Coordinates of C-alpha atoms in Angstrom, one line a residue:
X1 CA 11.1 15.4 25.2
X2 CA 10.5 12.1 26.9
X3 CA 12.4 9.1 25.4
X4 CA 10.5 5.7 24.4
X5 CA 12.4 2.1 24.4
X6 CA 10.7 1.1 21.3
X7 CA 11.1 2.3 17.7
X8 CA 9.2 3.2 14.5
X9 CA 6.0 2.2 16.6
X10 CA 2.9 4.0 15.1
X11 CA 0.0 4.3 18.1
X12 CA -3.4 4.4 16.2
X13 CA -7.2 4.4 17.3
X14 CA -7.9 1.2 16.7
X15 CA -11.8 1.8 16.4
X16 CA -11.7 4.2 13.9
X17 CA -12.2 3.6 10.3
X18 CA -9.7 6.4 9.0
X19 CA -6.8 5.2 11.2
X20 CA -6.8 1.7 11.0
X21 CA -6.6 2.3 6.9
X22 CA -3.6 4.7 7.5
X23 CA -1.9 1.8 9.3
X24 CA -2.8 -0.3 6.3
X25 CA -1.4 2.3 3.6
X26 CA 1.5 2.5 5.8
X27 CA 2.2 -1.1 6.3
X28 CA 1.2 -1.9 2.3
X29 CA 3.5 0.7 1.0
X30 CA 6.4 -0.2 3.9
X31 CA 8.2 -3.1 2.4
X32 CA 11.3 -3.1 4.5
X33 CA 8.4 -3.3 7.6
X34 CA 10.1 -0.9 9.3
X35 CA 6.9 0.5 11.2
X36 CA 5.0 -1.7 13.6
X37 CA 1.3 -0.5 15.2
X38 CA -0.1 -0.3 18.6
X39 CA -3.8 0.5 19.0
X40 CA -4.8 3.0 21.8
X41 CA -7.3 0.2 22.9
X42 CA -4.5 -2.0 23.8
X43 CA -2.7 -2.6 27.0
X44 CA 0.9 -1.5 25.4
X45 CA -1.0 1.5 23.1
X46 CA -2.6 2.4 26.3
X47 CA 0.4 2.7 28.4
X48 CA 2.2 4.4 25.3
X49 CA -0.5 6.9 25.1
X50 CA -0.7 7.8 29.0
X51 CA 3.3 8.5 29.0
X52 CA 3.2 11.1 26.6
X53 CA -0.3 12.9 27.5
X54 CA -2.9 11.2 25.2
X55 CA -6.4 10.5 26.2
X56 CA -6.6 7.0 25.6
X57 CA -10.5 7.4 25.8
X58 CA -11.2 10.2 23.4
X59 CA -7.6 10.5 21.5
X60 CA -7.3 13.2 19.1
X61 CA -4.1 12.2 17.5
X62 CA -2.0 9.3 16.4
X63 CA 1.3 9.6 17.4
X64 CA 4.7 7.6 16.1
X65 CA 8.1 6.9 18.3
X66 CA 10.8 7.8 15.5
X67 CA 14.7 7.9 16.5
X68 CA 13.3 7.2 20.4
X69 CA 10.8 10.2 20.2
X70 CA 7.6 10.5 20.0
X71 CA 5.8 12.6 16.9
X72 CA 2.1 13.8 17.0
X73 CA -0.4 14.7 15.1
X74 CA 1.0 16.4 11.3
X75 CA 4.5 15.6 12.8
X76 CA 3.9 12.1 13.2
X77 CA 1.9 11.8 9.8
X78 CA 4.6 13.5 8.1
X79 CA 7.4 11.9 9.8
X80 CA 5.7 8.4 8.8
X81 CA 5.4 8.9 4.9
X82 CA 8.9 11.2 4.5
X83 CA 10.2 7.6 6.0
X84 CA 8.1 5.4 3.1
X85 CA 9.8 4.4 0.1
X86 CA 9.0 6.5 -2.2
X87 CA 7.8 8.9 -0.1
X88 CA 10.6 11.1 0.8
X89 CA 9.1 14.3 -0.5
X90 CA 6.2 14.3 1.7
X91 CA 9.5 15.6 4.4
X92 CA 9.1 18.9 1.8
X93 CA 5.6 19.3 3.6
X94 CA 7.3 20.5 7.5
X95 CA 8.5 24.1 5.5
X96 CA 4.2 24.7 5.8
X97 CA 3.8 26.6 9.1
X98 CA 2.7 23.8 12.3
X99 CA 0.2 25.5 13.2
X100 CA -1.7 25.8 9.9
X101 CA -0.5 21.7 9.4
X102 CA -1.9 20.8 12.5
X103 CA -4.9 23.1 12.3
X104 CA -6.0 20.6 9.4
X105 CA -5.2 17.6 10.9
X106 CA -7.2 18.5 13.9
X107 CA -10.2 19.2 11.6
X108 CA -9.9 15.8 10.0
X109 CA -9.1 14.1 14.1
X110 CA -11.9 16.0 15.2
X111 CA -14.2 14.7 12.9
X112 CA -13.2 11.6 12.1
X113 CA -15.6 9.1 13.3
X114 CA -18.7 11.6 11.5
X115 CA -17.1 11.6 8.6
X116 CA -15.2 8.3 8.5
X117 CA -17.3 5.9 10.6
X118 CA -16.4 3.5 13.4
X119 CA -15.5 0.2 14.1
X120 CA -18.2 -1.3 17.1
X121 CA -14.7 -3.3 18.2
X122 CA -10.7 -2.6 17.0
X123 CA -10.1 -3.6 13.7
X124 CA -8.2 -7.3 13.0
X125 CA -5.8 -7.0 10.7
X126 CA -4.7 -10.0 7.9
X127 CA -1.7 -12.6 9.2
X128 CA 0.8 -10.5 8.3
X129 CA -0.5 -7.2 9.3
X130 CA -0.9 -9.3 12.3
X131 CA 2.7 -10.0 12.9
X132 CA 3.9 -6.0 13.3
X133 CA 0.9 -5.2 15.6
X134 CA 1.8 -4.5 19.5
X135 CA -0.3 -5.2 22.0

């Protein structure tokens, strides 16, 4: 698996409604702010996405750099909360096949902008959202 230099980055689609309120469950319930975001639309998100295979233009998966890896799609979802406080159950959730885990969150990816909406530009995050955002 290909190595990233940055940490605990969380690549989103930054136009999608869905998405961009995971980051901000994420970042609310993260109060050491160990995560920081990078949407696809960005020049770093861009770049992150291209090294590890992502269509920056039609992504169907966030993806998170944990431990110098990179996560995708119920991996990276799972390896997200199981790292929230509080959360640490959610790493009970990998014993459920990854094929059946990912079959559902490729319904939900697939259909995301149907069922979820769109943003006509990326979303802006508050000030101190703001401040753990990569770009």
């Amino acid at each position: 698996m290909q190595k990233w230099p940055d940490d605990d980055v969380i690549l989103f689609d930054g136009v999608c409604i869905f998405c961009s309120r995971w980051v901000r469950f994420v970042a609310q319930r993260d109060t050491t702010k160990r995560f920081r975001f990078t949407p696809i639309q960005s020049d770093y998100g861009a770049k992150l996405a291209r090294t590890f295979g992502i269509d920056a233009d039609d992504p169907d998966t966030n993806a998170v750099v944990h431990g110098g890896e990179v996560f995708m799609k119920s991996d990276a979802a799972l390896t997200v909360l199981s790292h929230l406080p509080g959360w640490s159950w959610t790493h009970a959730l990998f014993a459920v096949p990854k094929p059946l885990r990912n079959a559902m969150y490729g319904l939900i990816a697939h259909n995301r902008y149907r069922i979820f909406g769109k943003y006509d530009a990326c979303f802006v995050p508050d000030a101190d959202l703001r401040a753990r955002v990569i770009e």
